[in-house]
Short mmCIF file of C-alpha atoms in Angstrom, two decimals:
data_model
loop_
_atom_site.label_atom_id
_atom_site.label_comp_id
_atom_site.label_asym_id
_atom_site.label_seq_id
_atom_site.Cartn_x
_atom_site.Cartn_y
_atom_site.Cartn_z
CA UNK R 1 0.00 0.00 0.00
CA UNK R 2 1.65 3.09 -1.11
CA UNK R 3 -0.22 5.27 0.89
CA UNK R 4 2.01 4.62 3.96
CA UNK R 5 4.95 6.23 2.55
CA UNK R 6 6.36 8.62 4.94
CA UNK R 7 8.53 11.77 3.53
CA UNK R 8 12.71 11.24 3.94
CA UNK R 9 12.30 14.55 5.24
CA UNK R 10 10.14 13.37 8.59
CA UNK R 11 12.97 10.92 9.31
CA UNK R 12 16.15 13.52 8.42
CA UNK R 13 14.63 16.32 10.71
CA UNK R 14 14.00 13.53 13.36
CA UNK R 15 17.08 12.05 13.14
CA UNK R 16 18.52 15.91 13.55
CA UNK R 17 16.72 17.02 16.74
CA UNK R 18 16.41 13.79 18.86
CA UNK R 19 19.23 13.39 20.71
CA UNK R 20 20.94 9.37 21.38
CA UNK R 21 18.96 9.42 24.55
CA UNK R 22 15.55 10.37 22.48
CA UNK R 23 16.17 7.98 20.01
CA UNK R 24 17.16 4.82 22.36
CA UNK R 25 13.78 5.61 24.45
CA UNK R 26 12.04 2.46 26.71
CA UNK R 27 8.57 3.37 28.29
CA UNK R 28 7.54 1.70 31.38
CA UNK R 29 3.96 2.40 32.06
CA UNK R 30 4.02 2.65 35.78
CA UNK R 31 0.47 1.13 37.13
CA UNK R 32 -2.35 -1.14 36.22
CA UNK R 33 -6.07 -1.23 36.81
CA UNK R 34 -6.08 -2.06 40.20
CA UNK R 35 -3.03 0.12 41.26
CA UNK R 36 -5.49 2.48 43.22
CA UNK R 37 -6.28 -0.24 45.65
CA UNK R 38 -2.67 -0.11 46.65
CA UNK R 39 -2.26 0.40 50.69
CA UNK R 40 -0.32 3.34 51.72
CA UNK R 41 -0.86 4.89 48.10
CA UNK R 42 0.24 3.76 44.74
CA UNK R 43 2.22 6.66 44.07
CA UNK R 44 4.40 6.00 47.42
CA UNK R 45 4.84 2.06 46.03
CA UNK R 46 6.01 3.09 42.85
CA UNK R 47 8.74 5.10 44.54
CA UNK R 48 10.39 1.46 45.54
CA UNK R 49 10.75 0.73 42.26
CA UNK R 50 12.70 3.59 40.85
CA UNK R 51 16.08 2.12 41.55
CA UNK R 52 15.47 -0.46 39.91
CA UNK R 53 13.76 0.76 37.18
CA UNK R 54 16.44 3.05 35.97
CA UNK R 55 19.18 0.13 36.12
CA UNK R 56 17.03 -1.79 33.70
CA UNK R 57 17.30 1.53 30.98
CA UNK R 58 13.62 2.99 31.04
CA UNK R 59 13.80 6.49 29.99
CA UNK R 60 10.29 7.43 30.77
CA UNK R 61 7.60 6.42 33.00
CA UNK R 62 4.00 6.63 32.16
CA UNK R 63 1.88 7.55 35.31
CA UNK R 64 -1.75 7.12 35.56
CA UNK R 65 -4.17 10.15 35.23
CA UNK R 66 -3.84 12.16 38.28
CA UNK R 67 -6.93 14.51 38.58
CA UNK R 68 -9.82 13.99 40.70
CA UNK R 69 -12.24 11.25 38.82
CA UNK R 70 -15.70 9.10 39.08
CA UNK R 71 -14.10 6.21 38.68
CA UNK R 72 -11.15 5.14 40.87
CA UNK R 73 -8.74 4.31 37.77
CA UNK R 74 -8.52 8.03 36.39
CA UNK R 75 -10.12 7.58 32.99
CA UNK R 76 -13.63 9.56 34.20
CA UNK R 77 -11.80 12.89 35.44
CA UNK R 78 -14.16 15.75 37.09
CA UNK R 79 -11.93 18.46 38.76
CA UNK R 80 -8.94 18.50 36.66
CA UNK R 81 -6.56 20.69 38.86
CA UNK R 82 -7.82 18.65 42.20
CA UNK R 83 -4.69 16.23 42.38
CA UNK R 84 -5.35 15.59 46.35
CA UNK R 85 -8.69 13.58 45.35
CA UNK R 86 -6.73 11.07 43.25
CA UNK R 87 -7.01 7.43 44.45
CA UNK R 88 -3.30 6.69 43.62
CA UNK R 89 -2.02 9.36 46.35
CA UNK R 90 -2.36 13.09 46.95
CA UNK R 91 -0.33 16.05 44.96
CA UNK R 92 2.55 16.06 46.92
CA UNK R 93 3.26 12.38 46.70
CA UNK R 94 3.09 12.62 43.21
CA UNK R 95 5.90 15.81 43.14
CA UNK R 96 7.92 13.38 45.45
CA UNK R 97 7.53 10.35 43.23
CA UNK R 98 8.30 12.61 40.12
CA UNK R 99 11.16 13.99 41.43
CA UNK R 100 12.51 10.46 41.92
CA UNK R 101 12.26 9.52 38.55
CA UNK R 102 14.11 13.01 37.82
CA UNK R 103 16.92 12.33 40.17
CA UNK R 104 17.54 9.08 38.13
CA UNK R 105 17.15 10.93 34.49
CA UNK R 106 13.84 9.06 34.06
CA UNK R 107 10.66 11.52 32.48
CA UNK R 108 7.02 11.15 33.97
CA UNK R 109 4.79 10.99 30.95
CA UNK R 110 1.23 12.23 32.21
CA UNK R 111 -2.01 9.70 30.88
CA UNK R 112 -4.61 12.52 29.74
CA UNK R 113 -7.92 11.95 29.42
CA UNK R 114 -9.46 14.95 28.00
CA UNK R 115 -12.40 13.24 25.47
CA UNK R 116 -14.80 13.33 28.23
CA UNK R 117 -15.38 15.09 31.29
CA UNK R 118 -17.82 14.41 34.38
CA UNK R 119 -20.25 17.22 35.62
CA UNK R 120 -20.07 17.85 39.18
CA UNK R 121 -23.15 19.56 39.71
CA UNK R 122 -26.66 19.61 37.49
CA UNK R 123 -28.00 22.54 35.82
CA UNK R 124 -31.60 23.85 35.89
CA UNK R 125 -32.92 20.44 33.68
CA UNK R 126 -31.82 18.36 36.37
CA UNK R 127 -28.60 17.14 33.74
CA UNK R 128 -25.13 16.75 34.73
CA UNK R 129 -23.33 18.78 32.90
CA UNK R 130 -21.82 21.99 35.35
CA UNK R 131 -18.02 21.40 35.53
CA UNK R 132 -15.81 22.48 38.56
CA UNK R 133 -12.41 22.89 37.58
CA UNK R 134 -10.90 22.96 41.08
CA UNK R 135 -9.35 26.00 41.38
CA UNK R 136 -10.74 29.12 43.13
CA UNK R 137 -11.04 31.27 40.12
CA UNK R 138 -13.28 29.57 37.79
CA UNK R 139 -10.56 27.86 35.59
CA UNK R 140 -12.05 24.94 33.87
CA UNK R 141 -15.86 25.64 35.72
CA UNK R 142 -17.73 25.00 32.30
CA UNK R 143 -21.61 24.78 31.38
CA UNK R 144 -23.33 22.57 28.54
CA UNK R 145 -22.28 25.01 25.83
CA UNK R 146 -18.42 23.16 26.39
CA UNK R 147 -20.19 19.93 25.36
CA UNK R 148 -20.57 18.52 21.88
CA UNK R 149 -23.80 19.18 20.26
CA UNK R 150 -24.52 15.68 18.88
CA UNK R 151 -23.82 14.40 22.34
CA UNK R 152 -27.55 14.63 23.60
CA UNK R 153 -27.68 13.41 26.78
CA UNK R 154 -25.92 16.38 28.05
CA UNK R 155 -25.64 19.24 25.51
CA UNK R 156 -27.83 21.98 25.52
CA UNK R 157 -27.24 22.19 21.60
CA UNK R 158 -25.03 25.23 21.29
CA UNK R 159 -21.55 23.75 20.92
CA UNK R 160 -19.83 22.60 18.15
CA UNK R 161 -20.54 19.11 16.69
CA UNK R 162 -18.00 16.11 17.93
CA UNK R 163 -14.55 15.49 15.65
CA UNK R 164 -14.22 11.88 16.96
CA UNK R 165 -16.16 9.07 18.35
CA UNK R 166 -18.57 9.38 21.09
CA UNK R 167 -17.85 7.91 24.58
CA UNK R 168 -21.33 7.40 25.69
CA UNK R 169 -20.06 7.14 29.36
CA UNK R 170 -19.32 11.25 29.82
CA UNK R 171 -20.14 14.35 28.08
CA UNK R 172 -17.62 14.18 25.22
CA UNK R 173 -16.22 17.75 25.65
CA UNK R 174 -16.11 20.67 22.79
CA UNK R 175 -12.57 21.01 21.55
CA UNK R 176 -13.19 23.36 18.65
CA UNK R 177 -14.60 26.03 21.43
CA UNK R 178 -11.88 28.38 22.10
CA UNK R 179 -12.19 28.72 25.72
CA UNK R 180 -11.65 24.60 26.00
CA UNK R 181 -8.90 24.95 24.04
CA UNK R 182 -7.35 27.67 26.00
CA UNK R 183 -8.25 26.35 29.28
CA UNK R 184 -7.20 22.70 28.83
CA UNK R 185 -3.78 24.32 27.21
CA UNK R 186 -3.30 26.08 29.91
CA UNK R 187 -4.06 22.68 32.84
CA UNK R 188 -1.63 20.72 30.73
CA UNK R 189 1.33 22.95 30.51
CA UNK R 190 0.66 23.33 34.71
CA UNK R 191 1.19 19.91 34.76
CA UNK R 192 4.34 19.79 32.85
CA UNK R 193 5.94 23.12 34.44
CA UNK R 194 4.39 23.23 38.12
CA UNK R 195 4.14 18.98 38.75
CA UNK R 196 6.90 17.70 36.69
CA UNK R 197 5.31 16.06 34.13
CA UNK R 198 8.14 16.94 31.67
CA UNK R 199 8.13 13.51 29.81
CA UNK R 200 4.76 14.57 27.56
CA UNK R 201 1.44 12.77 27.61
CA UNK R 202 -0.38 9.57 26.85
CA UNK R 203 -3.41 10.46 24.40
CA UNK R 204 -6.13 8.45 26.04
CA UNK R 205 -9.16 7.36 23.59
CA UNK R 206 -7.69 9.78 20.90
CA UNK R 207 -10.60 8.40 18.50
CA UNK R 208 -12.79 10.49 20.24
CA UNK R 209 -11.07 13.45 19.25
CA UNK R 210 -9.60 14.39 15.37
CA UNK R 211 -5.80 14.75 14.84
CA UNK R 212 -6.69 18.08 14.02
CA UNK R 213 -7.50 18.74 18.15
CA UNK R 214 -4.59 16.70 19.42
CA UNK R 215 -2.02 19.21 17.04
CA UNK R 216 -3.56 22.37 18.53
CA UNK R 217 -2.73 20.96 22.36
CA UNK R 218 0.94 19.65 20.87
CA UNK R 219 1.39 23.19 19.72
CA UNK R 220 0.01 24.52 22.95
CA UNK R 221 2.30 22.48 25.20
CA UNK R 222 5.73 21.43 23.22
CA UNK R 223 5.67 18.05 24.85
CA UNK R 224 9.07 16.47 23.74
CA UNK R 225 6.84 12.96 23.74
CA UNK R 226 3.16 11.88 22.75
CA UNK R 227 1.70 8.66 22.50
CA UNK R 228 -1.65 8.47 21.61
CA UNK R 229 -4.16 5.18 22.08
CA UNK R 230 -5.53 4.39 19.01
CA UNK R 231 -7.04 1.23 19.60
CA UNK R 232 -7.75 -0.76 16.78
CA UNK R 233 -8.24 -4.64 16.19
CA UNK R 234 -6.92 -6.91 13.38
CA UNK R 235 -8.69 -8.15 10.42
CA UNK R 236 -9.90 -11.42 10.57
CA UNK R 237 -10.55 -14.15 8.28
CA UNK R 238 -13.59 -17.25 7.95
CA UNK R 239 -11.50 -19.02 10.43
CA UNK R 240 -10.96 -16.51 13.32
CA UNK R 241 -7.36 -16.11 12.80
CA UNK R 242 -6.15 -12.81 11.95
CA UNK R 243 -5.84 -12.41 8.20
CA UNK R 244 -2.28 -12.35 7.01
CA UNK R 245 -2.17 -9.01 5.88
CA UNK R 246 -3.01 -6.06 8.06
CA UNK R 247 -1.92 -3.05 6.30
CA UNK R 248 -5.07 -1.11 6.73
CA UNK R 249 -4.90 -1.77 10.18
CA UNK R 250 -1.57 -0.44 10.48
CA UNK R 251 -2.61 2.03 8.15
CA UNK R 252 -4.91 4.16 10.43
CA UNK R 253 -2.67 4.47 12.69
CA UNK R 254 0.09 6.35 10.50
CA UNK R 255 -2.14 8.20 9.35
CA UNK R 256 -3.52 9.80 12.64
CA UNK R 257 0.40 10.00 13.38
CA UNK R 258 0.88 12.09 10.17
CA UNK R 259 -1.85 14.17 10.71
CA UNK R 260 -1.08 14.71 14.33
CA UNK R 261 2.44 15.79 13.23
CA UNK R 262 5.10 16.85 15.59
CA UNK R 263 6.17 14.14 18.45
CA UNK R 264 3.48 12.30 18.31
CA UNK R 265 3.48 8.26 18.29
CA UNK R 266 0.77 5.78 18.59
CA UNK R 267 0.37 2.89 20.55
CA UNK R 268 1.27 -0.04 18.24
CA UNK R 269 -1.73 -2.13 18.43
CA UNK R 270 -1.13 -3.87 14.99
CA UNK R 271 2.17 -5.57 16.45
CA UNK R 272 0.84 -6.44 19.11
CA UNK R 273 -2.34 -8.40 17.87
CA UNK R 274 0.08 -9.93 15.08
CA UNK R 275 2.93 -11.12 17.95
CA UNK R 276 0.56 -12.61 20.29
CA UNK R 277 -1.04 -14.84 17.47
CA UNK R 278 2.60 -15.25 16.31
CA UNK R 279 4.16 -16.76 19.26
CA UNK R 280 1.19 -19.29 18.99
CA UNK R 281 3.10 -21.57 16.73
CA UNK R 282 2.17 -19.16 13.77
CA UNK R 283 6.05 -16.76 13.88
CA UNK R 284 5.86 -16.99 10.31
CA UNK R 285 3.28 -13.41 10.92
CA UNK R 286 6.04 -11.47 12.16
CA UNK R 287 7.17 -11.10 8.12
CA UNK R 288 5.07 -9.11 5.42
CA UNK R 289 4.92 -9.31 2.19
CA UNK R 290 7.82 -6.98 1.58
CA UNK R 291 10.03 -8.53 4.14
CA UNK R 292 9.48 -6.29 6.84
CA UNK R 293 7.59 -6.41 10.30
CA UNK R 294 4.01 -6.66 9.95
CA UNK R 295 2.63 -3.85 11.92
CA UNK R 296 3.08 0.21 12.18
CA UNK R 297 6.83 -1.14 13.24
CA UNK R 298 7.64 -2.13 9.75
CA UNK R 299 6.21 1.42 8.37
CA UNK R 300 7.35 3.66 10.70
CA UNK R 301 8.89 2.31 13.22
CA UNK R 302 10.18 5.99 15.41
CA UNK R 303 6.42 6.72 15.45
CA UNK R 304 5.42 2.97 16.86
CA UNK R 305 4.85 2.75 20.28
CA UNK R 306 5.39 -1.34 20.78
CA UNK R 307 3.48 -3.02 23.75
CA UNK R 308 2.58 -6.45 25.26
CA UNK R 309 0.21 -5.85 27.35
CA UNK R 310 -1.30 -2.93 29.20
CA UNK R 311 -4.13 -1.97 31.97
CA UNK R 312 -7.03 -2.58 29.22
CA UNK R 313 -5.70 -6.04 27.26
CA UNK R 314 -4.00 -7.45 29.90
CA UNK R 315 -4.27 -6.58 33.95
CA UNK R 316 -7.75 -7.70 35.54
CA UNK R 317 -10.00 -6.64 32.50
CA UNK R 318 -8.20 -8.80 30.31
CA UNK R 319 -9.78 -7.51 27.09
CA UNK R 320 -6.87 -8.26 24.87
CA UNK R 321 -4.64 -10.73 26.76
CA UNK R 322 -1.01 -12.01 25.67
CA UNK R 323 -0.71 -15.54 25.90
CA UNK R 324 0.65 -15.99 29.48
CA UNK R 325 3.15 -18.38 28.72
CA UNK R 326 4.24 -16.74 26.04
CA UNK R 327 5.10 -12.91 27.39
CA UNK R 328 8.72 -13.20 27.54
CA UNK R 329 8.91 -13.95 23.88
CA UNK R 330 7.18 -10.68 23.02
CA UNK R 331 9.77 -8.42 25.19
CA UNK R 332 12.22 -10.77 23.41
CA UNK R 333 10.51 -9.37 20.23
CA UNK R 334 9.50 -6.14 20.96
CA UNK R 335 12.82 -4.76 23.34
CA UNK R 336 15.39 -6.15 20.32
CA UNK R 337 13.40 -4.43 17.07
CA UNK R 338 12.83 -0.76 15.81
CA UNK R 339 10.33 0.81 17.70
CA UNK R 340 10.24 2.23 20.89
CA UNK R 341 9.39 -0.40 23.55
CA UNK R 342 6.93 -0.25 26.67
CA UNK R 343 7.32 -2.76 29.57
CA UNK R 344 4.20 -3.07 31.55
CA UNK R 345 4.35 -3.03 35.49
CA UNK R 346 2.78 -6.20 35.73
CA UNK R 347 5.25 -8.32 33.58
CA UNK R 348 8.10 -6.06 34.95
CA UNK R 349 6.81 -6.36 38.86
CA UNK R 350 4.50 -8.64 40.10
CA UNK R 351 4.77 -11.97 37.59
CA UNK R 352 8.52 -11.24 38.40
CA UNK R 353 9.94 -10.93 35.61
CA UNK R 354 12.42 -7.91 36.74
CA UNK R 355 15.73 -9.85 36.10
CA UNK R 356 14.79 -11.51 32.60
CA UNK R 357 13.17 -8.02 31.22
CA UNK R 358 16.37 -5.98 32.32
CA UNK R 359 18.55 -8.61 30.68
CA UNK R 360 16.66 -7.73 27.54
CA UNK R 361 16.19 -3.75 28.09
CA UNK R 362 20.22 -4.04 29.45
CA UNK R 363 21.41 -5.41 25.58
CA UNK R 364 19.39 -2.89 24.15
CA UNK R 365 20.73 -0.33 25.87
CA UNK R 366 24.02 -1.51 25.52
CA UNK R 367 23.80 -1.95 21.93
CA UNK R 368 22.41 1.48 21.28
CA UNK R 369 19.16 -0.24 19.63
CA UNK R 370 16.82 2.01 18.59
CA UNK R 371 13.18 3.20 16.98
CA UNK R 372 15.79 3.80 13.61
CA UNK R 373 17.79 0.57 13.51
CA UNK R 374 17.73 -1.91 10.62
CA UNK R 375 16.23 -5.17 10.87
CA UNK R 376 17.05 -7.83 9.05
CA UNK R 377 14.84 -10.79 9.00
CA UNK R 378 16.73 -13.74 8.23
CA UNK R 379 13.39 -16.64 9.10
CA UNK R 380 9.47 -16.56 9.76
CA UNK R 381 8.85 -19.93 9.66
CA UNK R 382 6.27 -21.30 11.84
CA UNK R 383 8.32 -22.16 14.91
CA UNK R 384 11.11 -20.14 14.06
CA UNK R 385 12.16 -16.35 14.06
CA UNK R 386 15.52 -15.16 13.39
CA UNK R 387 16.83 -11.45 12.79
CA UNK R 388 19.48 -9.46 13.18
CA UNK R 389 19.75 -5.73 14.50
CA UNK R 390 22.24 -3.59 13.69
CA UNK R 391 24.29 -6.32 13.43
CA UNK R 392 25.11 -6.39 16.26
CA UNK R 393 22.74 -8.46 18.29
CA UNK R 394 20.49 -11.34 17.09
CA UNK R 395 17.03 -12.48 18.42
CA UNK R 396 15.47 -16.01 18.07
CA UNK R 397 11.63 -17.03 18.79
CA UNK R 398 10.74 -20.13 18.33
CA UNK R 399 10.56 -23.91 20.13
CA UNK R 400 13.34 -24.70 16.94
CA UNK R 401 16.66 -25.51 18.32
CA UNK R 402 18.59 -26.49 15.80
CA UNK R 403 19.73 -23.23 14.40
CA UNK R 404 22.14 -24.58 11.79
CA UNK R 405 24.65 -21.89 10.43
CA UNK R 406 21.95 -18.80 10.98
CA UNK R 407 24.14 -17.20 14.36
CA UNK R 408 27.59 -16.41 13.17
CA UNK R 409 30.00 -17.62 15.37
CA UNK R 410 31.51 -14.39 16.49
CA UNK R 411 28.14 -13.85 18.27
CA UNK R 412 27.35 -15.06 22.40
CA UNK R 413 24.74 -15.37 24.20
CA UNK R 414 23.33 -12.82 26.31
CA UNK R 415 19.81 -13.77 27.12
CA UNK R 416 17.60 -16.50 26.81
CA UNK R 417 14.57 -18.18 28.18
CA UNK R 418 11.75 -20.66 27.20
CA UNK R 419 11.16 -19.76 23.36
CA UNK R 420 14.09 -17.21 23.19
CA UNK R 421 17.21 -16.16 23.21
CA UNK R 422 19.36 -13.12 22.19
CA UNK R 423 22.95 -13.08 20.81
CA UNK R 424 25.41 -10.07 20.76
CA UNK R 425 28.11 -9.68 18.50
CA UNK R 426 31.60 -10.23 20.72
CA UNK R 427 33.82 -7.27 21.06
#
């Protein structure tokens, strides 16, 4: 599909401003859905883990949204600038977590949620739909006209029609009025300048909202990072196996990147969909028709965001779930290719899987892999995958074992598990 191409320019003036650091990024997204159950406050457990998570190479951490919210996970927010009603921890153990990450070079990357907002109080039609910003001078205290027009339930019909999807949950908020633009502009660079959230933001349910909206808040803010979730399935054939090719899947999400412009990434959902029915005894997926990786990866790989799991697929709502026994063959996959890799708390913490997973971010870091690297895919065969990085480190996925003559001999190895292993090139 030609329509992927991305202009040599885009990669030149990438390659110009983003420093080694920039380009060699790992995201660790720092919580999952139950994280606000935590005793003694998530944000105060998290700080544990900073030591450790800086040895392993993550560059940024990706914290969970931190206004005041209906629901105890973040994703309904009310009172934007309340961050003492948060269910992870109040505003000051949030500065002190940050500032841990900052001591250890790590960048917070805020999760924001600005789609849909929840009314505190009701107006004279008995409707929630009065915002409270939570401030003391009316910042962010917004009436129906601030809602989308074809969203019913709570517009009073004078705003501007909706650029996205609907979330039928919340009033999806009016992002072509100027005041909302202004106003939510304004909250996010407080975040970034007064909390610390100098690592950018996560784009949460970015269909709800054009590309158009999320490049006026880039512009507003000058994150140096943006990920947005752009969650889209696979196609899928008679059989209920994902069809081998995926490129309009892929597809949408380079072109919401595009469109978005600037920093922005997107949440590589086509790699992810394709590995975990790969590592099923199907690896011959991870190769398309041209030779390259199958998902936004093998397009445009420093705009792919690459995930196993996350609080929505995997964690206790399980909507999208890696095979279990098969996890450390996608950070095999996904922390040795172009791209820029996220490790998710759970894998990372609690199925401990610390040492394994730093073993893997460790050679990456080592080897200065990164979202521009060149891949080389040497098999897809059903149960094997071989390829080569840089060459200078080699991945293999895949019950195979005998390997033949595929890993030169001046190559060791560093890393390896049940279904993996990684080679580097000896010095």
């Amino acid at each position: 599909m030609g329509k992927h191409f991305v202009p040599l320019v885009v990669v030149v003036l990438f390659l110009c401003l983003g420093s080694k650091v920039a380009l060699a990024q790992i995201l660790f997204q720092g919580f999952n859905w139950e994280s606000w159950r935590k005793e003694g406050g998530w944000y105060n457990n998290l700080k544990t883990q900073v030591n450790d998570l800086a040895k392993a190479g993550v560059t940024h951490v990706w914290l969970p949204p931190p206004s005041h919210s209906v629901s105890p996970q973040g994703y309904m927010p009310g009172r934007l600038y309340d961050l003492n009603s948060s269910k992870y921890g109040t505003l000051p153990e949030l500065k002190s977590l940050i500032s841990a990450f900052h001591e250890k070079g790590i960048k917070c990357v805020a999760d924001i949620v600005i789609n849909h907002r929840c009314a505190d109080k009701k107006d004279a039609r008995g409707i929630y739909c009065l915002f409270v910003g939570g401030t003391t001078d009316g910042r962010l205290d917004w009436g129906p006209d601030m809602i989308c027009r074809d969203d019913k339930q709570f517009s009073d019909g004078s705003g501007n029609p909706d650029t996205g999807y609907d979330f039928a949950a919340a009033p999806d908020i009016d992002h072509l009025n100027p005041r909302v633009q202004k106003e939510l502009s304004d909250w996010l660079n407080w975040l970034k300048t007064d909390v610390g959230f100098d690592g950018g933001w996560r784009l949460d349910f970015a269909k709800g909202y054009s590309p158009d909206v999320a490049k006026l808040y880039v512009k507003n803010t000058a994150p140096d990072f943006v990920v947005a979730e752009i969650w889209n399935s696979l196609s899928y054939g008679a059989d209920g196996k994902p069809n081998s090719n995926q490129d309009s899947e892929r597809q949408e999400l380079v072109n919401w990147v595009q469109a978005a412009g600037g920093p922005a990434t997107a949440f590589d959902f086509t790699t992810k969909g394709i590995l975990q029915a790969a590592v099923q005894g199907e690896l011959w997926r991870l190769r398309d028709g041209n030779g390259k990786p199958p998902g936004m990866m093998g397009w445009w790989p420093e705009r792919a965001v690459t995930f196993v799991e996350n609080h929505d697929t995997g964690s206790t709502q399980k909507m999208w779930p890696f095979p279990s026994d098969k996890v450390m063959q996608g950070y095999a996959y996904i922390l040795t290719h172009p791209g820029i890799p996220t490790i998710f708390y759970d894998h990372m913490i609690d199925w401990g899987l610390k040492q394994q997973i730093s073993a893997l971010s460790s050679i990456r870091t080592r080897n200065s892999i990164n979202p521009l690297s060149k891949l080389r895919i040497l098999v897809a065969d059903a149960d094997l995958y071989v390829a080569a990085i840089d060459e200078k480190i080699m991945v293999k996925l895949g019950g195979r074992t005998d390997l033949g003559s595929l890993i030169p001999s001046n190559f060791k190895v560093s890393a390896c598990g049940d279904g993996y292993a990684v080679w580097e090139k000896k010095l």
